[in-house]
Tab-separated table of C-alpha atoms and ligand atoms in Angstrom:
chain	number	residue	atom	x	y	z
A	12	MET	CA	37.073	6.224	30.753
A	13	SER	CA	37.551	6.726	34.810
A	14	ALA	CA	38.087	10.543	36.355
A	15	THR	CA	40.598	10.981	38.548
A	16	LEU	CA	41.495	13.670	41.223
A	17	GLU	CA	44.363	15.034	39.157
A	18	GLN	CA	42.501	15.632	36.084
A	19	ILE	CA	39.810	17.338	38.787
A	20	ILE	CA	42.554	19.765	39.731
A	21	ASP	CA	44.105	20.591	35.963
A	22	GLN	CA	40.399	22.113	35.265
A	23	VAL	CA	40.033	23.902	38.903
A	24	LYS	CA	43.231	25.391	37.688
A	25	GLU	CA	42.650	26.201	33.931
A	26	ASN	CA	39.375	27.975	35.703
A	27	ASP	CA	41.196	29.858	37.833
A	28	PRO	CA	44.939	29.371	38.359
A	29	LYS	CA	44.870	31.209	41.999
A	30	ALA	CA	42.500	28.443	43.276
A	31	ASP	CA	43.370	26.862	46.481
A	32	ILE	CA	43.116	23.084	46.103
A	33	THR	CA	43.846	22.122	49.198
A	34	LEU	CA	39.959	21.944	50.672
A	35	LEU	CA	39.680	19.871	47.121
A	36	ARG	CA	42.352	17.523	48.626
A	37	LEU	CA	40.716	16.633	51.790
A	38	ALA	CA	37.274	16.168	50.397
A	39	TYR	CA	39.292	13.861	48.133
A	40	ASP	CA	40.369	11.728	50.802
A	41	PHE	CA	36.865	12.274	52.727
A	42	ALA	CA	34.951	10.286	49.597
A	43	ILE	CA	37.431	7.573	49.485
A	44	LYS	CA	37.006	6.682	52.576
A	45	ALA	CA	33.396	7.080	52.847
A	46	HIS	CA	32.947	5.182	49.946
A	47	GLN	CA	36.061	2.424	50.377
A	48	ASN	CA	33.663	-0.472	50.153
A	49	GLN	CA	30.972	0.231	47.977
A	50	THR	CA	30.810	-0.659	44.356
A	51	ARG	CA	28.052	0.622	41.584
A	52	LYS	CA	25.791	-1.488	40.238
A	53	SER	CA	28.107	-1.552	37.033
A	54	GLY	CA	30.833	-3.417	39.030
A	55	GLU	CA	33.084	-0.239	38.929
A	56	LYS	CA	34.414	1.628	42.394
A	57	TYR	CA	32.239	4.539	43.769
A	58	ILE	CA	34.057	6.843	44.287
A	59	GLN	CA	33.969	7.007	40.059
A	60	HIS	CA	30.872	8.520	40.391
A	61	PRO	CA	31.171	11.603	42.838
A	62	LEU	CA	34.669	11.783	40.923
A	63	GLN	CA	32.992	12.635	37.388
A	64	THR	CA	30.627	14.748	38.753
A	65	ALA	CA	32.884	16.712	40.317
A	66	LEU	CA	35.098	16.578	37.094
A	67	THR	CA	31.540	17.871	35.315
A	68	LEU	CA	31.187	20.550	37.532
A	69	ALA	CA	34.354	22.021	36.608
A	70	LYS	CA	34.475	21.309	33.345
A	71	ILE	CA	31.309	23.908	33.195
A	72	ARG	CA	33.290	26.331	35.091
A	73	SER	CA	31.867	25.956	38.684
A	74	ASP	CA	32.985	27.449	41.548
A	75	LEU	CA	35.480	25.710	43.501
A	76	ASN	CA	32.508	24.962	46.211
A	77	MET	CA	30.638	23.242	43.898
A	78	VAL	CA	33.028	20.814	42.541
A	79	ILE	CA	34.109	19.943	46.166
A	80	ALA	CA	30.270	19.663	47.034
A	81	GLY	CA	30.124	17.313	44.010
A	82	LEU	CA	32.687	15.414	44.840
A	83	LEU	CA	31.111	15.066	48.108
A	84	HIS	CA	27.251	14.714	47.049
A	85	ASP	CA	26.350	11.013	48.357
A	86	VAL	CA	28.251	10.749	51.395
A	87	SER	CA	25.451	11.986	53.424
A	88	GLU	CA	23.354	9.687	51.927
A	89	ASP	CA	24.720	6.586	51.393
A	90	THR	CA	27.179	6.225	53.927
A	91	ASN	CA	26.903	6.820	57.569
A	92	HIS	CA	28.427	10.471	57.213
A	93	LYS	CA	25.908	13.106	59.065
A	94	ILE	CA	25.740	16.527	57.376
A	95	GLU	CA	27.300	17.879	60.427
A	96	ASP	CA	30.444	16.244	59.741
A	97	ILE	CA	30.787	17.919	56.290
A	98	GLU	CA	30.501	20.855	57.730
A	99	LYS	CA	32.305	20.735	60.546
A	100	ASP	CA	35.751	19.400	58.285
A	101	PHE	CA	34.412	21.649	54.962
A	102	GLY	CA	32.314	24.496	56.131
A	103	LYS	CA	28.803	26.006	55.948
A	104	GLU	CA	28.242	26.657	52.578
A	105	ILE	CA	29.878	23.276	51.353
A	106	ALA	CA	27.351	21.751	53.758
A	107	PHE	CA	24.582	23.270	52.394
A	108	LEU	CA	25.101	22.372	48.969
A	109	VAL	CA	25.601	18.541	49.773
A	110	ASN	CA	22.597	18.575	52.145
A	111	GLY	CA	20.267	20.473	48.972
A	112	VAL	CA	21.394	18.097	46.769
A	113	THR	CA	20.631	15.244	48.985
A	114	LYS	CA	17.420	16.410	49.380
A	115	LEU	CA	16.756	16.907	46.103
A	116	GLY	CA	17.146	13.024	45.731
A	117	LYS	CA	14.546	12.324	48.284
A	118	ILE	CA	11.359	11.811	46.835
A	119	LYS	CA	8.309	9.896	47.946
A	120	TYR	CA	5.582	9.233	45.619
A	121	ARG	CA	5.715	7.265	42.791
A	122	GLY	CA	3.509	7.945	39.279
A	123	ALA	CA	2.123	11.556	38.113
A	124	GLU	CA	2.978	12.481	42.083
A	125	ARG	CA	6.351	11.625	41.512
A	126	TYR	CA	6.535	14.038	38.590
A	127	VAL	CA	5.184	16.712	40.590
A	128	GLU	CA	6.542	15.772	43.154
A	129	SER	CA	10.474	16.368	42.287
A	130	LEU	CA	9.512	19.203	40.328
A	131	LYS	CA	8.392	21.344	43.036
A	132	LYS	CA	11.726	20.233	45.154
A	133	MET	CA	13.791	21.130	41.891
A	134	PHE	CA	12.070	24.556	41.588
A	135	ILE	CA	11.991	24.801	45.995
A	136	ALA	CA	15.691	24.241	45.587
A	137	MET	CA	16.508	27.136	42.657
A	138	ALA	CA	14.858	29.798	44.317
A	139	GLU	CA	17.139	29.033	47.423
A	140	ASP	CA	20.371	28.277	45.462
A	141	ILE	CA	20.625	27.683	41.892
A	142	ARG	CA	23.746	26.125	42.090
A	143	VAL	CA	22.101	22.916	44.195
A	144	ILE	CA	20.291	22.212	40.881
A	145	ILE	CA	23.320	22.206	38.416
A	146	ILE	CA	25.260	19.751	41.168
A	147	ARG	CA	22.687	17.778	40.621
A	148	PHE	CA	22.269	17.739	36.865
A	149	ALA	CA	26.298	16.915	36.560
A	150	ASP	CA	25.150	14.190	39.107
A	151	ARG	CA	21.830	13.021	36.867
A	152	LEU	CA	24.730	13.498	33.863
A	153	HIS	CA	26.747	10.839	34.779
A	154	ASN	CA	24.162	8.291	36.241
A	155	LEU	CA	22.399	8.777	33.076
A	156	GLU	CA	26.337	7.762	30.860
A	157	THR	CA	25.471	4.407	33.102
A	158	LEU	CA	22.300	3.515	33.177
A	159	ASP	CA	22.785	0.549	31.228
A	160	SER	CA	23.690	-1.674	33.791
A	161	LEU	CA	20.650	-1.022	35.170
A	162	PRO	CA	17.092	-3.212	35.181
A	163	LEU	CA	14.947	-1.830	32.298
A	164	GLU	CA	12.265	-0.164	33.965
A	165	LYS	CA	14.260	1.382	36.167
A	166	ARG	CA	16.471	2.667	33.244
A	167	GLN	CA	13.351	4.007	31.431
A	168	ARG	CA	11.858	5.531	34.058
A	169	ILE	CA	15.510	7.791	35.390
A	170	ALA	CA	15.276	8.529	31.575
A	171	GLN	CA	11.579	9.692	31.701
A	172	GLU	CA	12.166	12.048	34.202
A	173	SER	CA	15.511	13.576	33.138
A	174	MET	CA	13.910	14.076	29.702
A	175	GLU	CA	10.309	15.789	31.370
A	176	ILE	CA	12.085	17.749	33.871
A	177	TYR	CA	16.151	17.906	33.738
A	178	ALA	CA	16.130	18.398	29.889
A	179	PRO	CA	13.713	21.393	29.828
A	180	ILE	CA	14.903	22.759	33.397
A	181	ALA	CA	18.802	23.305	31.738
A	182	ASP	CA	17.277	24.543	28.387
A	183	LEU	CA	15.581	27.328	30.549
A	184	LEU	CA	18.904	27.812	32.325
A	185	GLY	CA	20.618	28.329	29.191
A	186	ILE	CA	23.221	25.624	29.595
A	187	TRP	CA	23.166	24.018	26.477
A	188	TYR	CA	25.940	21.201	27.576
A	189	PHE	CA	23.404	20.094	30.150
A	190	LYS	CA	20.638	20.447	27.459
A	191	ASN	CA	22.130	18.374	24.925
A	192	LYS	CA	24.092	16.237	26.635
A	193	ILE	CA	20.949	14.519	29.045
A	194	GLY	CA	18.772	15.251	26.033
A	195	ASP	CA	20.307	12.728	24.354
A	196	LEU	CA	20.882	9.863	26.339
A	197	CYS	CA	17.343	9.302	27.493
A	198	PHE	CA	16.383	9.763	23.629
A	199	LYS	CA	18.558	6.669	23.336
A	200	HIS	CA	17.205	5.063	26.151
A	201	LEU	CA	13.336	5.777	25.173
A	202	TYR	CA	13.570	5.635	22.049
A	203	PRO	CA	16.792	2.823	20.883
A	204	GLU	CA	15.642	2.549	17.472
A	205	GLU	CA	14.957	5.904	16.670
A	206	TYR	CA	17.952	6.776	18.094
A	207	LYS	CA	19.791	4.420	16.241
A	208	LYS	CA	18.725	5.003	12.583
A	209	LEU	CA	18.937	8.992	13.346
A	210	GLU	CA	22.922	8.285	14.917
A	211	TYR	CA	23.670	6.368	11.843
A	212	ARG	CA	22.810	9.281	9.489
A	213	TYR	CA	23.370	12.095	11.461
A	214	LEU	CA	27.385	10.728	12.104
A	215	ILE	CA	27.486	10.161	7.567
A	216	GLU	CA	26.707	13.759	7.207
A	217	GLN	CA	28.482	15.223	10.358
A	218	LYS	CA	31.525	13.617	8.852
A	219	PHE	CA	31.953	13.168	5.704
A	220	GLU	CA	29.348	15.811	3.595
A	221	ASN	CA	29.412	18.671	6.449
A	222	LYS	CA	33.161	18.746	7.185
A	223	GLN	CA	33.878	19.196	3.254
A	224	PHE	CA	31.290	22.065	3.253
A	225	ILE	CA	32.364	23.698	5.901
A	226	GLU	CA	36.057	23.806	4.437
A	227	LYS	CA	34.675	25.134	1.565
A	228	THR	CA	32.335	28.388	3.151
A	229	LYS	CA	35.502	28.692	4.990
A	230	LYS	CA	37.574	29.220	2.249
A	231	ILE	CA	34.703	31.638	0.309
A	232	ILE	CA	34.653	33.609	3.676
A	233	THR	CA	37.818	34.321	4.959
A	234	PRO	CA	39.492	36.726	2.475
A	235	HIS	CA	36.204	38.933	3.235
A	236	LEU	CA	36.716	38.954	7.165
A	237	LYS	CA	40.524	39.230	6.942
A	238	LYS	CA	39.824	42.516	4.729
A	239	GLU	CA	37.471	44.017	7.183
A	240	ASN	CA	40.080	43.232	9.797
A	241	ILE	CA	37.762	41.044	11.596
A	242	LYS	CA	39.754	38.452	13.912
A	243	PHE	CA	37.140	34.774	13.509
A	244	GLU	CA	36.954	31.142	14.592
A	245	ILE	CA	34.414	29.284	12.285
A	246	ASN	CA	33.270	25.717	13.166
A	247	GLY	CA	30.273	23.658	12.762
A	248	ARG	CA	27.283	23.417	15.442
A	249	PHE	CA	25.805	20.219	15.237
A	250	LYS	CA	22.081	20.380	16.492
A	251	GLY	CA	21.456	17.327	19.185
A	252	LEU	CA	20.349	14.018	18.406
A	253	HIS	CA	17.285	14.553	20.581
A	254	SER	CA	16.482	18.172	19.382
A	255	ILE	CA	16.372	17.020	15.664
A	256	PHE	CA	14.348	13.593	16.838
A	257	LEU	CA	12.009	16.316	18.335
A	258	LYS	CA	11.863	19.051	15.554
A	259	MET	CA	10.725	16.347	13.058
A	260	GLN	CA	8.136	14.648	15.325
A	261	ARG	CA	6.679	18.594	16.250
A	262	LYS	CA	6.720	19.700	12.096
A	263	ASP	CA	5.847	16.062	10.955
A	264	ARG	CA	8.837	16.246	8.234
A	265	PRO	CA	11.748	13.161	7.745
A	266	PHE	CA	15.229	14.030	8.231
A	267	SER	CA	16.410	15.256	4.661
A	268	GLU	CA	13.799	18.333	5.575
A	269	ILE	CA	14.861	19.665	8.595
A	270	TYR	CA	17.000	22.543	7.703
A	271	ASP	CA	18.970	23.514	10.739
A	272	VAL	CA	20.757	20.335	11.976
A	273	PHE	CA	24.305	22.141	11.364
A	274	ALA	CA	24.745	25.133	11.522
A	275	LEU	CA	28.189	27.674	10.767
A	276	ARG	CA	28.752	29.521	13.580
A	277	ILE	CA	31.546	31.900	13.417
A	278	VAL	CA	32.690	33.618	16.746
A	279	VAL	CA	35.014	36.954	16.508
A	280	ASP	CA	35.902	39.689	18.882
A	281	SER	CA	33.555	42.367	19.639
A	282	ILE	CA	29.528	42.877	19.111
A	283	ALA	CA	31.052	45.123	16.453
A	284	ASP	CA	32.228	42.612	14.470
A	285	CYS	CA	28.944	40.242	14.687
A	286	TYR	CA	26.907	42.542	13.566
A	287	LYS	CA	29.563	43.550	10.239
A	288	THR	CA	29.989	39.676	9.621
A	289	ILE	CA	26.837	39.044	9.533
A	290	GLY	CA	26.652	42.245	6.718
A	291	ILE	CA	29.471	40.465	4.422
A	292	ILE	CA	27.898	36.950	4.489
A	293	HIS	CA	24.472	38.813	3.493
A	294	SER	CA	26.891	40.515	0.741
A	295	ILE	CA	27.658	37.009	-0.130
A	296	TRP	CA	25.204	34.990	-0.196
A	297	LYS	CA	21.216	35.810	-0.634
A	298	PRO	CA	19.760	35.763	2.734
A	299	LYS	CA	16.244	33.691	3.497
A	300	SER	CA	13.534	36.425	4.017
A	301	HIS	CA	12.383	36.793	7.666
A	302	ARG	CA	15.103	34.293	9.175
A	303	PHE	CA	17.722	36.910	10.459
A	304	LYS	CA	17.565	37.170	14.240
A	305	ASP	CA	18.829	39.352	16.586
A	306	TYR	CA	19.521	37.980	19.895
A	307	ILE	CA	21.769	40.110	21.024
A	308	ALA	CA	19.159	43.146	21.440
A	309	ILE	CA	16.608	40.767	22.985
A	310	PRO	CA	18.038	37.762	24.055
A	311	LYS	CA	16.726	34.695	24.557
A	312	PRO	CA	14.502	34.046	28.087
A	313	ASN	CA	17.370	31.632	28.772
A	314	GLY	CA	19.562	34.347	28.146
A	315	TYR	CA	20.922	33.260	24.895
A	316	ARG	CA	22.956	35.783	23.086
A	317	ALA	CA	23.657	35.915	19.201
A	318	LEU	CA	22.952	36.921	15.699
A	319	HIS	CA	21.557	34.299	13.543
A	320	THR	CA	20.898	34.431	10.005
A	321	THR	CA	20.116	31.548	7.261
A	322	VAL	CA	21.291	31.994	3.708
A	323	PHE	CA	21.248	30.215	0.513
A	324	GLY	CA	24.424	29.014	0.631
A	325	PRO	CA	27.459	27.650	-1.244
A	326	ASN	CA	26.532	25.537	-3.738
A	327	GLY	CA	22.796	27.012	-3.581
A	328	LYS	CA	22.612	24.961	0.223
A	329	VAL	CA	19.896	26.308	2.606
A	330	THR	CA	22.321	26.978	5.656
A	331	GLU	CA	22.641	28.968	9.595
A	332	PHE	CA	25.217	31.254	10.630
A	333	GLN	CA	25.403	32.372	13.972
A	334	VAL	CA	27.585	34.713	14.918
A	335	LEU	CA	28.655	35.826	18.871
A	336	THR	CA	31.391	36.765	20.330
A	337	LYS	CA	33.858	34.649	22.774
A	338	ASP	CA	31.808	35.424	25.981
A	339	MET	CA	28.615	34.960	24.057
A	340	TYR	CA	29.597	31.162	23.388
A	341	GLU	CA	30.971	30.821	26.285
A	342	GLU	CA	27.586	31.802	28.287
A	343	SER	CA	25.779	29.632	25.755
A	344	LEU	CA	27.222	26.572	26.340
A	345	TYR	CA	27.292	26.718	30.766
A	346	GLY	CA	24.339	29.351	30.654
A	347	ILE	CA	23.982	29.850	34.434
A	348	ALA	CA	26.825	28.389	35.483
A	349	ALA	CA	29.171	30.730	33.680
A	350	HIS	CA	28.007	33.602	35.140
A	351	TRP	CA	30.510	32.530	38.374
A	352	TYR	CA	33.276	32.122	36.128
A	353	TYR	CA	32.992	35.467	34.421
A	354	LYS	CA	31.378	37.860	37.113
A	355	GLY	CA	34.063	37.219	39.583
A	356	ARG	CA	32.717	33.920	41.605
A	357	THR	CA	29.990	36.107	43.270
A	358	VAL	CA	28.103	33.295	45.457
A	359	GLN	CA	23.832	34.154	44.503
A	360	LEU	CA	22.949	35.316	41.351
A	361	GLU	CA	21.971	39.537	41.718
A	362	HIS	CA	19.239	38.645	39.808
A	363	GLN	CA	17.187	35.787	39.614
A	364	PRO	CA	15.303	34.634	35.893
A	365	ARG	CA	12.123	36.433	36.227
A	366	TRP	CA	10.305	32.291	35.651
A	367	ILE	CA	11.867	31.076	38.733
A	368	GLN	CA	9.386	33.953	40.776
A	369	ASP	CA	6.860	32.603	38.503
A	370	ILE	CA	6.959	29.112	39.022
A	371	LEU	CA	6.870	30.179	43.335
A	372	ASN	CA	3.980	32.044	42.739
A	373	ILE	CA	2.515	29.266	40.786
A	374	MET	CA	3.235	27.269	44.017
A	375	LYS	CA	1.751	29.355	46.371
A	376	GLN	CA	-1.824	30.095	44.412
A	377	THR	CA	-2.735	26.020	43.299
A	378	LYS	CA	-3.115	23.291	45.629
A	379	ASP	CA	-4.239	21.124	42.951
A	380	ASN	CA	-1.468	18.783	41.647
A	381	LYS	CA	-2.836	18.435	38.012
A	382	GLU	CA	-3.765	22.256	37.918
A	383	PHE	CA	-0.133	22.561	38.930
A	384	VAL	CA	1.618	20.766	36.283
A	385	SER	CA	-0.271	22.274	33.670
A	386	ASN	CA	0.109	25.872	34.771
A	387	ILE	CA	3.801	25.366	34.866
A	388	LYS	CA	3.682	23.830	31.497
A	389	LEU	CA	1.756	27.081	30.620
A	390	SER	CA	3.683	29.671	31.975
A	391	VAL	CA	7.457	28.000	31.840
A	392	PHE	CA	8.065	25.328	29.674
A	393	GLN	CA	6.901	26.799	26.465
A	394	ASP	CA	8.537	29.838	24.252
A	395	ARG	CA	8.879	32.951	26.062
A	396	ILE	CA	8.160	36.609	23.976
A	397	PHE	CA	9.582	40.026	24.702
A	398	VAL	CA	7.532	42.956	24.448
A	399	PHE	CA	7.783	46.419	25.399
A	400	THR	CA	5.896	48.780	27.299
A	401	PRO	CA	5.724	52.502	25.890
A	402	LYS	CA	8.817	53.243	28.196
A	403	GLY	CA	10.742	50.967	27.063
A	404	ASP	CA	10.482	48.490	30.075
A	405	VAL	CA	10.976	44.641	28.806
A	406	ILE	CA	8.328	42.371	29.631
A	407	ASP	CA	8.344	39.001	29.016
A	408	LEU	CA	5.343	36.427	28.598
A	409	PRO	CA	4.711	33.184	27.051
A	410	GLU	CA	3.988	32.723	24.003
A	411	GLY	CA	0.669	32.896	22.729
A	412	ALA	CA	0.046	35.590	25.204
A	413	THR	CA	-2.686	38.592	24.354
A	414	ALA	CA	-2.705	42.261	25.397
A	415	ILE	CA	-4.794	41.151	28.826
A	416	ASP	CA	-1.678	39.135	29.723
A	417	PHE	CA	0.908	42.386	29.369
A	418	ALA	CA	-1.845	44.839	31.018
A	419	TYR	CA	-2.048	42.165	34.468
A	420	ALA	CA	1.752	41.360	33.894
A	421	VAL	CA	2.421	45.620	34.319
A	422	HIS	CA	0.461	46.092	36.852
A	423	THR	CA	-2.866	44.268	38.717
A	424	GLU	CA	-4.943	48.028	38.164
A	425	ILE	CA	-3.454	48.669	34.759
A	426	GLY	CA	-5.333	44.975	33.949
A	427	ASN	CA	-8.610	45.694	35.682
A	428	LYS	CA	-9.502	49.065	34.137
A	429	CYS	CA	-8.360	48.064	30.897
A	430	VAL	CA	-10.156	48.888	27.989
A	431	GLY	CA	-8.122	48.391	24.520
A	432	VAL	CA	-5.212	48.595	23.052
A	433	LEU	CA	-2.455	50.296	20.886
A	434	ILE	CA	0.012	47.316	19.255
A	435	ASN	CA	2.903	49.020	17.525
A	436	ASP	CA	0.559	52.388	17.376
A	437	LYS	CA	-2.629	50.569	15.728
A	438	ILE	CA	-5.597	50.325	17.377
A	439	SER	CA	-5.571	46.385	18.142
A	440	SER	CA	-8.044	43.403	19.027
A	441	LEU	CA	-7.778	42.603	22.541
A	442	ASP	CA	-7.308	39.080	21.853
A	443	ILE	CA	-4.227	39.015	19.498
A	444	SER	CA	-1.253	37.024	19.988
A	445	LEU	CA	1.376	39.131	20.908
A	446	LYS	CA	5.186	39.352	19.145
A	447	SER	CA	8.847	39.318	20.519
A	448	GLY	CA	9.487	42.741	20.338
A	449	ASP	CA	5.746	44.753	19.892
A	450	SER	CA	5.236	47.720	21.604
A	451	ILE	CA	2.234	47.534	23.758
A	452	GLU	CA	-0.214	50.271	25.365
A	453	ILE	CA	-2.776	49.667	26.984
A	454	ILE	CA	-5.629	52.057	27.165
A	455	THR	CA	-7.270	52.158	30.682
A	456	GLU	CA	-10.534	53.626	31.954
A	457	LYS	CA	-10.478	55.223	35.152
A	458	ASN	CA	-13.967	54.252	35.837
A	459	ARG	CA	-13.910	50.567	34.965
A	460	LYS	CA	-14.378	48.290	38.151
A	461	LYS	CA	-14.245	45.098	36.314
A	462	PRO	CA	-12.579	43.034	33.897
A	463	GLY	CA	-14.806	41.953	30.740
A	464	LYS	CA	-16.627	38.284	31.257
A	465	ASP	CA	-14.746	36.916	28.375
A	466	TRP	CA	-11.531	37.925	29.585
A	467	LEU	CA	-11.053	34.310	31.283
A	468	ARG	CA	-10.318	33.166	27.568
A	469	LEU	CA	-8.422	35.695	26.223
A	470	ALA	CA	-6.027	35.658	29.125
A	471	LYS	CA	-3.330	32.774	29.013
A	472	THR	CA	-1.327	32.891	31.696
A	473	PRO	CA	-1.757	31.828	35.265
A	474	HIS	CA	-1.081	35.057	36.862
A	475	ALA	CA	-3.465	37.245	34.887
A	476	ARG	CA	-5.819	34.361	35.175
A	477	ALA	CA	-6.142	34.540	39.084
A	478	LYS	CA	-6.092	38.472	38.971
A	479	ILE	CA	-9.135	38.261	36.501
A	480	LYS	CA	-11.012	35.633	38.366
A	481	THR	CA	-10.514	38.151	42.344
A	482	ALA	CA	-11.445	41.095	40.291
A	483	ILE	CA	-14.437	39.678	39.413
A	484	LYS	CA	-15.291	37.612	42.776
A	485	LYS	CA	-14.731	41.004	44.830
A	486	ASP	CA	-17.178	42.577	42.377
A	487	SER	CA	-19.602	40.143	42.388
A	488	GLY	CA	-19.335	40.632	46.238
A	489	SER	CA	-20.042	44.313	45.964
A	490	ALA	CA	-22.944	44.315	43.726
A	491	LEU	CA	-24.500	41.676	46.243
A	492	LYS	CA	-23.756	44.175	49.321
A	493	ARG	CA	-25.061	46.849	46.983
A	494	PHE	CA	-28.778	45.069	46.183
A	495	ILE	CA	-28.756	43.813	50.202
A	496	LYS	CA	-28.330	47.708	50.791
A	497	TRP	CA	-31.053	48.628	48.821
A	498	LYS	CA	-33.227	46.309	49.296
B	512	MN	MN1	25.208	10.937	42.840
């Protein structure tokens, strides 16, 4: 399907009826001219690529400058136009975005080095201006959609890179739209047979069985919600094929035993209605124990908010319900991109997610590439937990983190002087893995100078490990000095 300028304009106007599209039209003319003699490997006119990129950006509610930068993103790389030309015609901000995307695309190395280099570039760009990454996602999405016309080897390399770098970062940023689309396209190219099999089962489930099931559930729950004056929309939410595949592998289970392939999503008006709705669901169907999750009180690290519960639903079928407000729903689709839409299009995010800072620190601290990748995997590409300080401040840590990681995350001195811990007011051992929602109080001893020897084993975060190493080194240094003095 081809994209047109009119489609982009319609979408931009839908996002913001007052948007001034003069510059957008100019960018279109500029891109048409710049790419006029180019075709893509598929035989299509090249302009389709920037048009599709810009359309995706408009669809996910990006700001207008991002949409324009999407139209211009390949101009300086593939044609004779310089970044200065773009700056002259379109201003500093758009030129900065285009330049950022171009820089991201230039990767010198091959193999493992290449992986590290592109990761590093992504994170640096992210710290500078996260919009660059989002434009890059839209660009990559269209490349993945048109991968078929490339030779097998190149196809697999691009799919592999996207699966390892783009999909997890989209997940971190909470952009479900990209995570799912990119994940599924990569899966299709990397595991074509498994993809086909799963797609077939999935379509049957989605088209036939689940449709009836959704209707039936709707009929049961509607009068209850109406009685409470709750306005709602109910629909099915299907897990991406790629996520299903990963879960089957992780749990070593067949498709038929993956329960959350589909969930019922109920979108309501207010947070109060979210909790009321969960109450109603639990009064109709028996909840499966320990499966209620309150991501409104404690959002996921990527910002996702909703209430989830799993119940023995109609026909005794184990069913997940996700209840959320309309704002939360938009945010779950577009993640960080949606923030500009809601928060009046501020240029920079006020608060960067903490993990971006973590990564920059890791980059500063590690020179060795292998160590860099494993540290990144440890502290970022892994589920994170939230725990509380005695004052109620939230500290987020990777899953598996211990009280020692917590202590060093709060303050280096608290780490170094730590002698014990109270987890939820109970004296606990320092090697226990913390759980989301735990409240943690570190017991310190004033005179303690150095961390315990075995702490390097107990600490899971690169941050805590680095601090422990420094403290041990310092201390052995001063012990040596004392020894020399004494001698
Ligand atoms: Mn491109």
